[in-house]
Amino acid sequence: MPAVSESKYLVTAGWEHVPHLDEAWKKKTLAAYPPHMRKARTEGVPSLGVGAIYPVEPETFTVEPFAIPPHWRRAYGLDVGWNRTAAIWGALDPDADVLYLNAEHYRGQAEPSIHAAAIKARGDWIPGAIDPAANGRSQIDGQQLFSLYVDLGLLITNADNSVEAGIYAVWERLSTGRLKVFSTLTNWLSEYQDYHRDENGKIAKDDDHAMDATRYLVMTGLKRAIAKPVQQMNGGARTIADRVGGY
């Protein structure tokens, strides 16, 4: 029994110390916890979760691109910054409740007008969820980035930036096969491989812009997602600008 002080001792207890917990309950409950929390929950050992935030192999969720069906609802998450701005688009299969990340915008050191033009090119009708910190900073003249992007024509709202809740929501989809990623999202996949916690359990804030944008999409964007509006007919046929991304 380790001493915390001269008058205090620390006692830890895990599931194995509670005989009335059956194996079925343990298995079901364990599956509901993110990997970095499992040791603390099952053994009573404080753990800050050093290592990969999403310990799910990319091979299990990476898919080849396909044309998105027009009735699937779409949205994007947007993380803004001068060094890097990232937008991640998603399309939701309503029958299987599977979210497909199907496109990305990933660029640094460019004016908001450049980013806005690239985002609208993917479909100016698609709603987005933006980093709420955009309300308090701008890279150019002090104007709030949120207002600036709205003026530039983006259909955005402030995202829910509850970090741990957002990470759990993304992990829950990944671990249950309800989040898939097009293989063409090379920047997203690169960030995913390096997304981790440091020795203090804090998220390593290096290159995590696409990861943040994904959280915004899952936490807020999906609530605003809409299906593609009926397009004007061109000679009796629909026109699709991007057959790989499905736009």
XYZ file of C-alpha atoms in Angstrom:
247
model
C 0.000 0.000 0.000
C 1.926 3.099 -1.200
C 2.056 6.066 1.153
C 0.883 9.417 -0.209
C 1.959 11.203 2.964
C 2.695 10.297 6.579
C -1.022 10.016 7.279
C -2.456 9.022 3.883
C -2.230 5.881 1.770
C -3.384 5.178 -1.770
C -5.446 2.070 -2.467
C -6.407 1.156 -6.030
C -9.118 -1.313 -6.971
C -10.003 -2.791 -10.326
C -12.728 -4.951 -11.770
C -10.957 -8.106 -10.595
C -11.506 -6.943 -7.020
C -15.272 -6.846 -7.569
C -16.419 -10.478 -7.837
C -20.042 -9.745 -8.751
C -19.055 -8.226 -12.131
C -19.651 -10.924 -14.741
C -17.592 -11.388 -17.905
C -20.393 -10.338 -20.249
C -20.759 -6.999 -18.458
C -16.990 -6.458 -18.475
C -16.728 -7.123 -22.203
C -19.617 -4.819 -23.066
C -18.463 -2.009 -20.784
C -14.823 -2.239 -21.862
C -15.829 -1.831 -25.503
C -17.506 1.474 -24.660
C -14.302 3.054 -23.314
C -11.670 4.681 -25.546
C -8.414 2.679 -25.490
C -6.489 5.277 -23.482
C -9.060 5.068 -20.640
C -9.335 1.286 -20.331
C -6.486 0.652 -17.897
C -7.719 3.358 -15.554
C -11.296 2.077 -15.665
C -10.545 -1.621 -15.295
C -7.529 -1.613 -12.968
C -7.907 1.643 -11.074
C -4.515 2.777 -12.327
C -4.449 6.480 -13.244
C -3.492 6.773 -16.882
C -3.176 9.812 -19.094
C -3.121 7.764 -22.256
C 0.262 8.202 -23.911
C 0.288 7.079 -27.532
C -2.029 6.986 -30.511
C -5.350 8.718 -29.962
C -7.151 6.497 -32.464
C -5.496 3.038 -32.304
C -7.393 1.780 -35.333
C -5.405 0.643 -38.364
C -6.083 2.795 -41.470
C -6.464 -0.358 -43.563
C -9.720 -1.072 -41.735
C -11.433 2.167 -42.766
C -9.699 3.369 -45.956
C -11.768 2.889 -49.121
C -11.374 3.703 -52.781
C -13.274 6.808 -53.968
C -16.733 6.465 -55.476
C -19.435 8.861 -56.649
C -21.528 10.021 -53.693
C -25.256 9.257 -54.137
C -27.202 12.524 -54.401
C -29.533 11.698 -51.499
C -26.685 11.341 -48.971
C -26.426 14.324 -46.627
C -23.151 16.263 -46.721
C -21.246 18.771 -44.610
C -17.676 19.754 -43.797
C -15.538 20.750 -40.834
C -13.160 23.712 -41.096
C -10.081 24.443 -38.982
C -8.537 27.821 -39.787
C -5.056 29.247 -39.302
C -2.340 31.078 -41.163
C 0.175 28.241 -41.107
C -2.464 25.695 -42.086
C -6.158 25.730 -42.923
C -7.919 22.400 -43.328
C -11.425 21.476 -44.434
C -12.736 17.909 -44.376
C -15.907 16.956 -46.236
C -18.133 14.074 -45.237
C -21.140 12.289 -46.733
C -23.484 10.206 -44.585
C -24.946 6.925 -45.818
C -28.412 7.169 -44.216
C -29.119 3.440 -44.371
C -25.947 2.216 -42.643
C -25.179 5.402 -40.651
C -21.666 5.355 -42.115
C -19.856 8.661 -42.563
C -17.501 8.795 -45.548
C -14.758 11.433 -45.518
C -14.556 12.085 -49.233
C -12.595 15.302 -49.810
C -10.089 17.635 -48.168
C -8.711 21.156 -48.531
C -5.277 21.518 -46.950
C -3.261 24.670 -47.481
C -1.148 27.123 -45.503
C -0.203 30.791 -45.755
C -3.065 31.908 -47.961
C -5.717 34.591 -47.571
C -9.263 33.623 -46.499
C -10.542 34.458 -49.991
C -8.305 31.720 -51.419
C -9.579 29.142 -48.941
C -13.194 30.212 -49.435
C -12.942 29.864 -53.211
C -11.500 26.353 -52.890
C -14.190 25.332 -50.403
C -17.051 26.687 -52.510
C -15.657 24.883 -55.551
C -16.552 21.615 -53.794
C -20.166 22.742 -53.593
C -21.249 26.158 -52.353
C -24.480 24.605 -51.047
C -22.693 22.379 -48.517
C -22.888 23.647 -44.902
C -19.844 23.665 -42.666
C -18.811 23.821 -39.010
C -15.859 26.105 -38.277
C -13.361 26.287 -35.434
C -15.122 28.538 -32.866
C -11.802 30.255 -32.132
C -12.205 31.922 -35.536
C -14.459 34.430 -33.768
C -11.473 35.808 -31.929
C -8.679 36.061 -34.452
C -7.836 37.062 -37.994
C -4.704 36.813 -40.053
C -5.197 40.092 -41.865
C -6.883 43.179 -40.412
C -8.499 42.280 -37.109
C -11.877 41.382 -38.603
C -13.307 38.193 -37.149
C -12.602 35.269 -39.440
C -16.067 33.837 -38.930
C -17.720 36.982 -40.277
C -15.161 37.215 -43.046
C -15.836 33.687 -44.264
C -19.592 34.294 -44.113
C -19.123 37.414 -46.241
C -17.126 35.276 -48.672
C -20.132 33.003 -49.127
C -19.521 30.042 -46.815
C -22.548 28.485 -45.081
C -20.897 27.969 -41.698
C -21.754 27.762 -38.026
C -19.569 27.590 -34.931
C -18.538 24.034 -34.127
C -18.782 22.290 -30.788
C -15.143 22.251 -29.672
C -15.506 19.823 -26.759
C -12.193 18.101 -27.426
C -12.499 14.845 -25.471
C -16.163 14.392 -26.385
C -15.287 15.008 -30.026
C -12.402 12.547 -29.948
C -14.672 9.938 -28.396
C -17.355 10.526 -31.048
C -14.822 10.065 -33.862
C -13.242 7.019 -32.192
C -16.655 5.441 -31.620
C -17.414 5.694 -35.338
C -13.975 4.399 -36.317
C -14.101 1.441 -33.949
C -17.586 0.392 -35.064
C -16.935 0.695 -38.793
C -19.135 3.775 -39.204
C -16.413 6.124 -40.418
C -14.638 5.487 -43.712
C -12.000 7.596 -45.447
C -11.325 7.912 -49.167
C -7.768 6.845 -49.979
C -7.270 10.157 -51.797
C -7.249 12.100 -48.500
C -3.477 11.881 -48.194
C -3.087 14.805 -45.785
C -5.787 13.419 -43.482
C -4.154 9.993 -43.452
C -0.734 11.508 -42.759
C -2.039 13.463 -39.764
C -3.924 10.420 -38.500
C -0.727 8.376 -38.282
C 0.936 11.019 -36.078
C -2.067 12.026 -33.948
C -1.051 11.176 -30.376
C -0.874 12.188 -26.729
C 2.363 13.215 -25.066
C 3.760 11.872 -21.796
C 1.441 14.208 -19.878
C -1.649 12.925 -21.648
C -2.044 16.112 -23.668
C -2.780 16.036 -27.378
C 0.421 16.824 -29.272
C -0.475 20.026 -31.100
C 1.770 19.626 -34.108
C -0.104 18.855 -37.306
C -3.666 18.177 -36.214
C -5.669 20.551 -38.411
C -7.430 17.820 -40.381
C -8.101 15.916 -37.151
C -9.682 19.018 -35.599
C -11.757 19.616 -38.727
C -12.983 16.021 -38.506
C -14.119 16.566 -34.912
C -16.051 19.659 -35.983
C -17.681 17.686 -38.784
C -18.735 14.814 -36.520
C -19.835 16.932 -33.552
C -21.632 19.728 -35.408
C -21.467 19.348 -39.178
C -23.573 16.187 -39.267
C -26.410 18.014 -37.511
C -26.472 20.554 -40.358
C -25.747 18.179 -43.234
C -28.075 18.324 -46.233
C -28.587 16.352 -49.419
C -27.528 17.776 -52.746
C -30.176 20.151 -54.146
C -31.845 19.219 -57.402
C -29.518 20.375 -60.148
C -30.522 22.114 -63.300
C -30.707 19.688 -66.158
C -28.174 20.077 -68.918
C -29.463 18.486 -72.068
C -31.510 16.028 -70.018
C -28.537 14.830 -67.939
C -27.123 15.794 -64.575
C -23.691 17.379 -64.568
C -21.077 16.266 -62.060
C -17.985 18.430 -61.776
C -15.884 15.922 -59.866
C -16.613 12.255 -60.510
C -13.984 11.095 -58.012
C -15.297 13.159 -55.112
C -18.893 12.734 -56.209
C -19.620 16.435 -56.689
